[in-house]
Amino acid sequence: MAAMARRPGRDLLAGLTVAIVALPLALGFGISSGLGAAAGLATAVIAGTVAAFFGGSGLQVSGPTGAMTVVLVPIVHEHGASGVLTVGVMAGLLLIALALARAGRYMALVPAPVVEGFTLGIACVIGLQQIPAALGVPTPEGEKVTVVAWRAVLDFAADPGGWAPAIAAGVVATMLVGARWRPTVPFSLLAVAGATVVVELTGIEASRIGELPAGLPAPSLSFLDPAALGSLLAPAVAVAALAGLESLLSAAVADGMSVNHRHDPDRELFGQGLANVFAPMFGGVPATGAIARTAVNVRSGARSRLAALAHAVILGLIVFTAAGLVARIPLAALAGVLLATAIRMVEVGSVVAMLRSTRGDAVVLALTAVATLALDLVQAVILGLIVAGALALRAVARDVRLEAMPLRPDLPGDHTDEEHALLAEHIVAYRLDGPLFFAAAHRFLLQLSEVADVSVVILRMSRVTTVDASGALVLADAIGRLRRRGITVYVSGIRDGHHQPLNALGVIADLDEAGHVFATTPQAIAAARDHLHRTGVLAAGPA
């Protein structure tokens, strides 16, 4: 808070800039969610204020976002507006619980291809959602955004006409060209204002936002229906997961764009939780940290929370003083803003680079993007995480190696050079490198089972990094197979932390009882040599 008081000028200017950018987005996302423009403004004002005060990032700007809109549309269809408000409160409480459980740090474990695919899929969904308004046709019935967009195109093709496509295209062109020409100028607001003025002066027929309340409603929890809480739990979990993920990603983006700023992930979850508890009380939809608005905030010179607070206050003033003007904005113009936003969300260079990175990265990115478009966002992220985790396990499993190691005469207690050749014909030492766990164990068993024409196998385990129950059981199976073939097994170099699973599952109990477990490999080689002498496999030689 001290930073807010020291140099307020730059923060206030940054807040004004963000508010100008946020106004059309808040209106557009409110309409896209199904709760209307007023809900979008209420979210930007209330959630923006609460998250700025209590969140873990001093540069984060919160409000309604396209990703959240995608999740809310099916909830509106199934449970209505009251269901969305209830889900918002429940999701807020879940986020607070996650914050208290200190779960924020684990969000950083989401792989980059999942995030990139998620963003690409969201951009496609946001763009498709705008097709009916951009074409000036009523939104067709349907839950899948691809189906709704296609039906809208067919409706327009059956009766083409109207100025909506021209208005939307003009806004898109103005924003995209303007952003390349003067990145610091808020062309989204200029394009919307220009389209509104043109429509007003020419009398063009165009659907408008419509009447807005001149202020925020009084806080209320009258929408809560205790009987519906059970059926809304799953949507609330999805909303909480998305809010936490998107907010922490946005906060991380802000950290990367600034010099010395670092966010507190657990506090950020707490702030977003409070924001989502309070916003529905004023008719607002669930909110998250907004990556695009946060980036504008940082680029505009924000240094403290004052900028995000100023953005929310300015939007509040607009709600109270300019609701009549905002109501005249054409819906096609807002559709153009969101279409341009969807296009700008996709970093083509980053996507191409990740597709070229590795085959696994390309698969995860593409699968997450397609799942986002075909399923829902949370399912897409879960699917992406599962596939990424499976590919990671596969890569780690490939690192486990079973290498035959030559028995060097310079090892203490080993045979002389003359006896080494004969000794090597009967004893093989294998060094296990890497993790011995469920993903790698089967491969290890196949390799070790191919050992032939030896009397003794020494398993060197000093370089095994991980042993789990599956790996331990497979090791026991491999040892059992070797012993049933009459091969004597010695084990050396077991790390301290690996004794527990090996002992608990009885893997080395018999070997330990027989005296075949050693701390070092030279000790195991000496024991193997003595064993071969005793059994007559080798002629007696010097000890």
Coordinates of C-alpha atoms in Angstrom, one line a residue:
M1 CA 0.0 0.0 0.0
A2 CA 2.9 2.3 0.5
A3 CA 3.7 2.1 -3.2
M4 CA 0.2 3.3 -3.9
A5 CA 0.8 6.5 -1.9
R6 CA 4.3 7.3 -3.2
R7 CA 3.7 7.9 -6.9
P8 CA 0.0 7.7 -7.7
G9 CA 0.2 9.6 -11.1
R10 CA 1.4 6.7 -13.3
D11 CA -1.0 4.3 -11.6
L12 CA -4.0 6.5 -12.1
L13 CA -3.1 7.0 -15.8
A14 CA -2.6 3.2 -16.2
G15 CA -6.0 2.6 -14.5
L16 CA -7.7 5.0 -16.9
T17 CA -6.1 3.3 -19.9
V18 CA -7.2 -0.2 -18.7
A19 CA -10.7 1.0 -18.0
I20 CA -11.0 2.3 -21.6
V21 CA -9.9 -1.1 -22.9
A22 CA -12.0 -3.0 -20.3
L23 CA -15.3 -1.3 -21.0
P24 CA -16.2 -2.9 -24.3
L25 CA -14.8 -6.2 -23.1
A26 CA -16.9 -6.2 -19.9
L27 CA -20.0 -5.4 -21.9
G28 CA -19.2 -8.0 -24.6
F29 CA -18.4 -10.8 -22.2
G30 CA -21.4 -10.1 -20.1
I31 CA -23.7 -10.4 -23.1
S32 CA -21.9 -13.6 -24.3
S33 CA -22.3 -15.2 -20.9
G34 CA -26.1 -14.9 -21.2
L35 CA -26.6 -12.6 -18.2
G36 CA -26.4 -9.3 -20.1
A37 CA -24.1 -6.3 -20.3
A38 CA -25.0 -5.1 -16.8
A39 CA -23.7 -8.3 -15.3
G40 CA -20.4 -7.8 -17.2
L41 CA -20.0 -4.2 -15.8
A42 CA -20.9 -5.3 -12.3
T43 CA -18.3 -8.0 -12.4
A44 CA -15.6 -5.6 -13.6
V45 CA -16.4 -3.1 -10.9
I46 CA -17.0 -5.4 -7.9
A47 CA -14.6 -8.2 -8.7
G48 CA -12.0 -5.8 -10.0
T49 CA -12.1 -3.8 -6.7
V50 CA -12.0 -6.8 -4.3
A51 CA -9.3 -8.7 -6.2
A52 CA -7.2 -5.6 -6.4
F53 CA -7.4 -5.1 -2.6
F54 CA -6.9 -8.7 -1.5
G55 CA -5.2 -10.5 -4.4
G56 CA -1.6 -11.6 -4.5
S57 CA -0.5 -9.6 -7.5
G58 CA -0.1 -5.8 -7.4
L59 CA -0.4 -5.6 -11.2
Q60 CA -3.3 -8.0 -11.8
V61 CA -6.6 -6.7 -13.3
S62 CA -9.6 -8.9 -12.7
G63 CA -13.0 -9.1 -14.3
P64 CA -15.1 -11.1 -16.8
T65 CA -13.1 -13.0 -19.3
G66 CA -13.7 -15.0 -22.5
A67 CA -12.6 -18.3 -21.0
M68 CA -15.0 -17.9 -18.1
T69 CA -17.8 -17.0 -20.5
V70 CA -17.3 -20.2 -22.4
V71 CA -17.8 -22.2 -19.2
L72 CA -20.9 -20.1 -18.1
V73 CA -22.9 -20.5 -21.3
P74 CA -24.0 -24.1 -20.6
I75 CA -24.6 -23.3 -17.0
V76 CA -27.0 -20.6 -18.0
H77 CA -28.8 -23.0 -20.4
E78 CA -29.2 -25.6 -17.7
H79 CA -29.7 -23.7 -14.5
G80 CA -30.6 -20.1 -15.5
A81 CA -29.1 -16.8 -14.2
S82 CA -29.6 -17.7 -10.5
G83 CA -27.6 -20.9 -11.1
V84 CA -24.7 -18.9 -12.5
L85 CA -24.7 -16.5 -9.5
T86 CA -24.8 -19.5 -7.1
V87 CA -22.0 -21.2 -8.9
G88 CA -20.0 -18.0 -8.6
V89 CA -20.3 -17.9 -4.8
M90 CA -19.6 -21.6 -4.5
A91 CA -16.5 -21.3 -6.7
G92 CA -15.3 -18.4 -4.6
L93 CA -15.5 -20.4 -1.4
L94 CA -13.6 -23.3 -3.1
L95 CA -10.9 -20.8 -4.2
I96 CA -10.6 -19.5 -0.6
A97 CA -10.3 -23.2 0.6
L98 CA -7.5 -23.8 -2.0
A99 CA -5.7 -20.7 -0.8
L100 CA -5.9 -21.8 2.9
A101 CA -4.6 -25.2 1.8
R102 CA -1.7 -23.4 0.1
A103 CA -2.4 -25.0 -3.3
G104 CA -1.4 -22.0 -5.4
R105 CA 2.1 -23.2 -5.9
Y106 CA 0.9 -26.3 -7.7
M107 CA -0.7 -24.4 -10.5
A108 CA 2.7 -23.6 -11.8
L109 CA 3.1 -27.3 -12.7
V110 CA 0.7 -27.0 -15.7
P111 CA 2.8 -27.7 -18.8
A112 CA 3.3 -25.0 -21.4
P113 CA 1.7 -27.0 -24.3
V114 CA -1.4 -27.4 -22.2
V115 CA -1.6 -23.7 -21.6
E116 CA -0.9 -22.9 -25.2
G117 CA -3.5 -25.3 -26.5
F118 CA -6.0 -24.1 -23.9
T119 CA -5.5 -20.5 -25.1
L120 CA -5.8 -21.5 -28.7
G121 CA -9.0 -23.4 -28.0
I122 CA -10.5 -20.5 -26.0
A123 CA -9.8 -18.1 -28.8
C124 CA -11.6 -20.3 -31.3
V125 CA -14.6 -20.6 -29.0
I126 CA -14.8 -16.9 -28.3
G127 CA -14.6 -16.2 -32.0
L128 CA -17.4 -18.7 -32.8
Q129 CA -19.6 -17.3 -30.1
Q130 CA -19.6 -13.9 -31.9
I131 CA -20.8 -15.2 -35.2
P132 CA -24.6 -14.7 -34.7
A133 CA -24.2 -11.1 -33.4
A134 CA -21.6 -10.3 -36.1
L135 CA -24.0 -11.5 -38.8
G136 CA -27.0 -9.8 -37.3
V137 CA -29.1 -12.9 -36.8
P138 CA -30.8 -14.3 -33.6
T139 CA -28.7 -16.7 -31.7
P140 CA -29.8 -20.3 -32.8
E141 CA -30.6 -22.9 -30.2
G142 CA -27.8 -25.3 -29.2
E143 CA -25.2 -26.0 -26.6
K144 CA -22.1 -26.7 -28.8
V145 CA -20.6 -23.4 -30.0
T146 CA -19.6 -24.9 -33.4
V147 CA -23.2 -26.0 -34.0
V148 CA -24.6 -22.6 -33.0
A149 CA -22.1 -20.8 -35.2
W150 CA -22.9 -23.0 -38.2
R151 CA -26.6 -22.6 -37.8
A152 CA -26.1 -18.8 -37.6
V153 CA -24.2 -18.9 -40.9
L154 CA -27.0 -20.9 -42.6
D155 CA -29.6 -18.5 -41.3
F156 CA -27.7 -15.5 -42.6
A157 CA -27.1 -17.3 -46.0
A158 CA -30.9 -17.9 -46.2
D159 CA -31.6 -14.2 -45.7
P160 CA -28.5 -12.1 -46.2
G161 CA -28.7 -8.4 -45.5
G162 CA -28.3 -5.8 -42.8
W163 CA -25.3 -3.8 -41.7
A164 CA -24.1 -6.0 -38.8
P165 CA -21.4 -7.8 -40.8
A166 CA -20.0 -4.5 -42.1
I167 CA -20.0 -3.0 -38.5
A168 CA -18.3 -6.0 -37.0
A169 CA -15.7 -6.2 -39.8
G170 CA -15.0 -2.5 -39.5
V171 CA -14.3 -2.8 -35.8
V172 CA -12.1 -5.9 -36.3
A173 CA -10.1 -4.1 -39.0
T174 CA -9.7 -1.0 -36.9
M175 CA -8.5 -2.9 -33.9
L176 CA -6.0 -5.2 -35.7
V177 CA -4.5 -2.5 -37.9
G178 CA -4.5 0.1 -35.2
A179 CA -2.8 -2.3 -32.7
R180 CA 0.1 -2.7 -35.2
W181 CA 0.3 1.0 -36.0
R182 CA -0.1 2.5 -32.5
P183 CA -0.1 -0.3 -29.8
T184 CA -0.7 2.1 -26.9
V185 CA -3.9 3.7 -28.4
P186 CA -7.2 2.0 -27.1
F187 CA -8.6 1.3 -30.6
S188 CA -11.2 -1.0 -29.2
L189 CA -13.1 1.9 -27.5
L190 CA -12.5 4.2 -30.5
A191 CA -13.9 1.6 -32.9
V192 CA -16.9 1.0 -30.7
A193 CA -17.5 4.7 -30.3
G194 CA -17.1 5.3 -34.0
A195 CA -19.5 2.5 -34.9
T196 CA -22.1 3.9 -32.5
V197 CA -21.8 7.4 -33.9
V198 CA -22.2 6.1 -37.5
V199 CA -25.2 4.1 -36.6
E200 CA -26.8 7.0 -34.8
L201 CA -26.2 9.5 -37.5
T202 CA -27.2 7.3 -40.5
G203 CA -30.2 5.6 -38.8
I204 CA -28.9 2.2 -39.8
E205 CA -30.9 -0.6 -38.3
A206 CA -28.8 -2.5 -35.8
S207 CA -29.5 -4.3 -32.6
R208 CA -28.3 -2.4 -29.5
I209 CA -27.2 -3.3 -26.0
G210 CA -30.4 -2.0 -24.6
E211 CA -31.4 -0.3 -21.4
L212 CA -28.9 -0.6 -18.5
P213 CA -29.5 0.2 -14.8
A214 CA -28.0 3.6 -13.8
G215 CA -26.0 2.0 -11.0
L216 CA -25.3 -1.2 -9.3
P217 CA -28.1 -3.2 -7.6
A218 CA -28.1 -3.6 -3.8
P219 CA -26.2 -6.6 -2.6
S220 CA -28.4 -9.7 -2.2
L221 CA -28.2 -13.5 -1.8
S222 CA -31.8 -14.0 -2.7
F223 CA -30.7 -16.1 -5.7
L224 CA -29.4 -18.9 -3.5
D225 CA -31.4 -22.0 -3.5
P226 CA -30.1 -24.6 -1.0
A227 CA -31.9 -27.4 -2.8
A228 CA -29.9 -26.7 -6.0
L229 CA -26.4 -26.7 -4.3
G230 CA -25.8 -30.4 -4.9
S231 CA -26.5 -30.2 -8.7
L232 CA -24.3 -27.1 -8.9
L233 CA -21.2 -28.5 -7.2
A234 CA -19.7 -29.9 -10.4
P235 CA -20.1 -26.6 -12.3
A236 CA -18.7 -24.8 -9.3
V237 CA -15.6 -27.0 -9.2
A238 CA -15.1 -26.3 -13.0
V239 CA -15.4 -22.6 -12.5
A240 CA -13.1 -22.6 -9.5
A241 CA -10.5 -24.6 -11.4
L242 CA -10.7 -22.2 -14.4
A243 CA -10.6 -19.1 -12.2
G244 CA -7.6 -20.3 -10.3
L245 CA -5.7 -21.4 -13.4
E246 CA -6.4 -18.4 -15.5
S247 CA -5.7 -15.9 -12.6
L248 CA -2.4 -17.5 -11.7
L249 CA -1.3 -17.6 -15.4
S250 CA -2.2 -14.0 -15.7
A251 CA -0.3 -13.1 -12.6
A252 CA 2.7 -15.0 -13.9
V253 CA 2.5 -13.0 -17.2
A254 CA 2.5 -9.8 -15.1
D255 CA 5.6 -11.0 -13.3
G256 CA 7.4 -11.7 -16.6
M257 CA 6.6 -8.3 -18.0
S258 CA 7.8 -6.4 -14.9
V259 CA 11.3 -6.1 -13.4
N260 CA 11.0 -6.7 -9.7
H261 CA 7.4 -7.8 -9.1
R262 CA 6.5 -11.3 -7.9
H263 CA 3.0 -12.5 -7.0
D264 CA 1.9 -14.6 -4.1
P265 CA -0.1 -17.5 -5.6
D266 CA -1.9 -18.4 -2.4
R267 CA -2.9 -14.8 -1.7
E268 CA -4.0 -14.5 -5.3
L269 CA -6.3 -17.5 -5.0
F270 CA -7.7 -15.9 -1.8
G271 CA -8.4 -12.6 -3.5
Q272 CA -10.0 -14.2 -6.5
G273 CA -12.1 -16.3 -4.1
L274 CA -13.4 -13.2 -2.3
A275 CA -14.0 -11.5 -5.6
N276 CA -16.2 -14.4 -6.7
V277 CA -18.1 -14.4 -3.5
F278 CA -19.0 -10.7 -3.7
A279 CA -19.5 -10.2 -7.4
P280 CA -22.7 -12.4 -7.6
M281 CA -24.2 -10.5 -4.8
F282 CA -24.3 -7.5 -7.2
G283 CA -25.5 -9.5 -10.2
G284 CA -22.0 -10.2 -11.5
V285 CA -20.7 -13.3 -13.2
P286 CA -17.7 -15.3 -11.9
A287 CA -14.4 -13.5 -12.6
T288 CA -10.8 -14.2 -13.1
G289 CA -7.5 -12.4 -13.6
A290 CA -7.7 -11.0 -17.1
I291 CA -4.5 -11.6 -19.1
A292 CA -5.1 -9.0 -21.8
R293 CA -6.1 -6.2 -19.3
T294 CA -3.3 -7.1 -17.0
A295 CA -0.8 -6.8 -19.9
V296 CA -2.2 -3.4 -20.8
N297 CA -1.9 -2.4 -17.1
V298 CA 1.8 -3.3 -17.0
R299 CA 2.6 -1.7 -20.4
S300 CA 0.8 1.5 -19.2
G301 CA 3.3 1.9 -16.4
A302 CA 1.3 0.5 -13.4
R303 CA 3.4 0.0 -10.3
S304 CA 0.9 -0.9 -7.6
R305 CA -2.6 -2.0 -6.9
L306 CA -3.8 1.6 -7.3
A307 CA -4.0 1.1 -11.1
A308 CA -6.4 -1.9 -10.9
L309 CA -8.5 -0.1 -8.3
A310 CA -8.6 3.0 -10.5
H311 CA -9.8 0.9 -13.4
A312 CA -12.7 -0.5 -11.3
V313 CA -13.6 2.9 -9.9
I314 CA -13.7 4.5 -13.4
L315 CA -15.9 1.7 -14.7
G316 CA -18.2 2.3 -11.7
L317 CA -18.5 6.0 -12.6
I318 CA -19.4 5.0 -16.1
V319 CA -22.1 2.7 -14.8
F320 CA -23.6 5.6 -12.7
T321 CA -23.2 8.4 -15.2
A322 CA -23.2 7.1 -18.7
A323 CA -25.6 4.1 -18.8
G324 CA -27.8 5.7 -21.4
L325 CA -24.9 6.2 -23.8
V326 CA -23.6 2.7 -23.3
A327 CA -27.0 1.3 -24.0
R328 CA -26.8 2.7 -27.6
I329 CA -23.8 0.6 -28.6
P330 CA -24.5 -1.8 -31.4
L331 CA -24.1 -5.5 -30.5
A332 CA -22.3 -6.1 -33.8
A333 CA -19.6 -3.6 -32.7
L334 CA -19.1 -5.5 -29.4
A335 CA -18.9 -8.8 -31.5
G336 CA -16.2 -7.2 -33.6
V337 CA -14.2 -6.3 -30.4
L338 CA -14.4 -9.9 -29.2
L339 CA -13.5 -11.3 -32.6
A340 CA -10.4 -9.1 -32.7
T341 CA -9.6 -10.1 -29.1
A342 CA -9.8 -13.7 -30.0
I343 CA -7.5 -13.2 -33.0
R344 CA -5.0 -11.3 -30.8
M345 CA -5.1 -14.0 -28.1
V346 CA -3.2 -16.5 -30.4
E347 CA 0.5 -16.0 -30.5
V348 CA 1.2 -17.7 -33.9
G349 CA 4.9 -17.7 -33.4
S350 CA 4.7 -19.4 -30.0
V351 CA 2.2 -22.0 -31.3
V352 CA 4.4 -22.8 -34.3
A353 CA 7.5 -23.1 -32.2
M354 CA 5.8 -25.4 -29.7
L355 CA 4.4 -27.6 -32.6
R356 CA 8.0 -27.9 -33.9
S357 CA 9.5 -28.5 -30.4
T358 CA 8.8 -32.2 -29.9
R359 CA 6.1 -34.6 -31.2
G360 CA 4.8 -34.9 -27.6
D361 CA 4.4 -31.2 -27.2
A362 CA 2.6 -31.0 -30.5
V363 CA 0.2 -33.8 -29.6
V364 CA -0.6 -32.2 -26.2
L365 CA -1.2 -28.7 -27.7
A366 CA -3.4 -30.0 -30.5
L367 CA -5.3 -32.3 -28.3
T368 CA -6.0 -29.6 -25.7
A369 CA -7.1 -27.1 -28.3
V370 CA -9.5 -29.6 -30.0
A371 CA -10.9 -30.7 -26.6
T372 CA -11.5 -27.1 -25.6
L373 CA -13.5 -26.6 -28.7
A374 CA -15.4 -29.9 -28.6
L375 CA -15.8 -30.5 -24.8
D376 CA -15.4 -27.9 -22.1
L377 CA -12.5 -26.0 -20.8
V378 CA -11.9 -27.9 -17.6
Q379 CA -12.2 -31.3 -19.3
A380 CA -9.8 -30.0 -21.9
V381 CA -7.2 -29.0 -19.3
I382 CA -7.6 -32.3 -17.4
L383 CA -7.2 -34.3 -20.7
G384 CA -4.2 -32.2 -21.6
L385 CA -2.6 -32.8 -18.2
I386 CA -3.3 -36.6 -18.4
V387 CA -1.7 -36.8 -21.9
A388 CA 1.2 -34.6 -20.9
G389 CA 1.8 -36.6 -17.8
A390 CA 1.6 -39.9 -19.7
L391 CA 4.2 -38.6 -22.2
A392 CA 6.4 -37.4 -19.4
L393 CA 6.3 -40.8 -17.7
R394 CA 7.1 -42.4 -21.0
A395 CA 10.1 -40.2 -21.4
V396 CA 11.3 -40.8 -17.9
A397 CA 10.7 -44.5 -18.3
R398 CA 13.0 -44.5 -21.3
D399 CA 15.8 -43.2 -19.2
V400 CA 15.9 -46.3 -17.1
R401 CA 18.8 -48.4 -18.4
L402 CA 20.1 -51.9 -17.6
E403 CA 23.7 -52.0 -18.7
A404 CA 26.1 -55.0 -18.5
M405 CA 29.3 -53.7 -16.7
P406 CA 32.7 -55.4 -17.3
L407 CA 34.3 -56.9 -14.2
R408 CA 37.6 -54.9 -14.0
P409 CA 40.6 -56.6 -12.5
D410 CA 41.5 -53.4 -10.7
L411 CA 38.5 -53.7 -8.4
P412 CA 39.6 -54.8 -4.9
G413 CA 39.3 -58.5 -4.4
D414 CA 38.8 -59.3 -8.1
H415 CA 40.7 -61.9 -10.0
T416 CA 44.0 -61.5 -11.8
D417 CA 44.1 -60.7 -15.6
E418 CA 44.6 -64.4 -16.3
E419 CA 41.5 -65.4 -14.4
H420 CA 39.3 -62.5 -15.6
A421 CA 38.3 -64.0 -18.9
L422 CA 37.0 -67.2 -17.2
L423 CA 35.3 -65.2 -14.4
A424 CA 33.5 -63.0 -16.9
E425 CA 32.0 -66.0 -18.6
H426 CA 30.2 -66.9 -15.4
I427 CA 29.4 -63.6 -13.7
V428 CA 27.6 -60.6 -15.2
A429 CA 27.1 -57.3 -13.4
Y430 CA 24.2 -55.1 -14.4
R431 CA 24.0 -51.5 -13.4
L432 CA 20.4 -50.0 -13.2
D433 CA 20.3 -46.3 -14.0
G434 CA 17.3 -44.1 -13.5
P435 CA 13.8 -44.6 -12.0
L436 CA 12.5 -48.1 -11.3
F437 CA 8.7 -47.4 -11.2
F438 CA 5.5 -48.6 -12.9
A439 CA 6.2 -46.9 -16.2
A440 CA 9.7 -48.4 -16.6
A441 CA 9.4 -51.7 -14.7
H442 CA 8.0 -53.9 -17.5
R443 CA 10.8 -52.9 -19.9
F444 CA 13.4 -53.7 -17.2
L445 CA 11.9 -57.2 -16.6
L446 CA 12.0 -58.0 -20.3
Q447 CA 15.7 -57.0 -20.5
L448 CA 16.8 -58.8 -17.4
S449 CA 14.9 -62.0 -18.3
E450 CA 17.0 -62.3 -21.5
V451 CA 20.2 -63.0 -19.4
A452 CA 21.7 -66.4 -20.4
D453 CA 24.7 -68.6 -20.0
V454 CA 25.8 -67.1 -16.6
S455 CA 26.0 -68.5 -13.1
V456 CA 25.9 -65.2 -11.2
V457 CA 24.1 -61.9 -11.8
I458 CA 25.1 -58.9 -9.7
L459 CA 22.5 -56.1 -9.7
R460 CA 24.2 -52.8 -9.0
M461 CA 21.5 -50.4 -7.7
S462 CA 23.5 -47.3 -6.5
R463 CA 22.2 -45.3 -9.5
V464 CA 18.5 -46.1 -9.2
T465 CA 16.8 -42.8 -8.5
T466 CA 13.2 -44.0 -7.7
V467 CA 11.6 -47.2 -6.6
D468 CA 7.8 -47.6 -6.2
A469 CA 5.7 -50.6 -5.4
S470 CA 5.3 -51.6 -9.1
G471 CA 9.0 -51.4 -9.7
A472 CA 9.8 -53.3 -6.5
L473 CA 7.4 -56.2 -7.5
V474 CA 8.8 -56.4 -11.0
L475 CA 12.3 -56.5 -9.5
A476 CA 11.2 -59.4 -7.2
D477 CA 9.7 -61.2 -10.2
A478 CA 12.9 -60.8 -12.2
I479 CA 15.1 -62.1 -9.3
G480 CA 12.7 -65.0 -8.9
R481 CA 12.9 -65.9 -12.6
L482 CA 16.7 -65.8 -12.5
R483 CA 16.9 -68.0 -9.4
R484 CA 14.5 -70.6 -10.8
R485 CA 16.9 -70.9 -13.7
G486 CA 19.7 -71.7 -11.3
I487 CA 21.3 -68.3 -11.5
T488 CA 22.6 -66.9 -8.2
V489 CA 21.6 -63.2 -7.7
Y490 CA 23.6 -60.6 -5.6
V491 CA 22.5 -57.0 -5.0
S492 CA 24.7 -54.1 -4.2
G493 CA 24.5 -50.4 -3.5
I494 CA 20.8 -50.1 -2.4
R495 CA 20.2 -46.5 -1.4
D496 CA 18.9 -45.8 2.1
G497 CA 15.5 -44.5 0.9
H498 CA 14.9 -47.6 -1.2
H499 CA 15.1 -50.2 1.5
Q500 CA 11.5 -49.5 2.7
P501 CA 9.6 -50.5 -0.5
L502 CA 12.0 -53.4 -1.1
N503 CA 11.7 -54.7 2.4
A504 CA 8.0 -54.0 2.7
L505 CA 7.2 -56.1 -0.4
G506 CA 9.7 -58.9 0.5
V507 CA 11.8 -58.3 -2.6
I508 CA 15.2 -58.8 -0.9
A509 CA 14.2 -60.7 2.2
D510 CA 15.5 -64.1 0.9
L511 CA 18.6 -62.5 -0.6
D512 CA 19.4 -60.7 2.7
E513 CA 18.9 -63.9 4.7
A514 CA 21.2 -65.7 2.3
G515 CA 23.8 -63.0 2.6
H516 CA 23.5 -61.8 -1.0
V517 CA 22.9 -58.1 -0.3
F518 CA 26.0 -55.9 -0.1
A519 CA 26.7 -52.2 0.4
T520 CA 29.3 -52.1 -2.4
T521 CA 29.9 -53.8 -5.7
P522 CA 33.4 -55.0 -4.9
Q523 CA 32.0 -56.9 -1.9
A524 CA 29.4 -58.5 -4.1
I525 CA 32.0 -59.5 -6.7
A526 CA 34.2 -61.1 -4.0
A527 CA 31.2 -63.0 -2.7
A528 CA 30.3 -64.2 -6.2
R529 CA 33.9 -65.4 -6.7
D530 CA 33.9 -67.4 -3.5
H531 CA 30.5 -68.9 -4.4
L532 CA 31.8 -70.1 -7.8
H533 CA 34.9 -71.6 -6.1
R534 CA 32.7 -73.4 -3.6
T535 CA 30.4 -74.8 -6.2
G536 CA 33.3 -75.8 -8.5
V537 CA 32.4 -73.6 -11.4
L538 CA 35.9 -72.1 -11.1
A539 CA 39.0 -73.9 -10.2
A540 CA 40.5 -72.8 -6.9
G541 CA 42.7 -69.7 -7.1
P542 CA 44.1 -67.1 -4.9
A543 CA 41.7 -65.6 -2.5

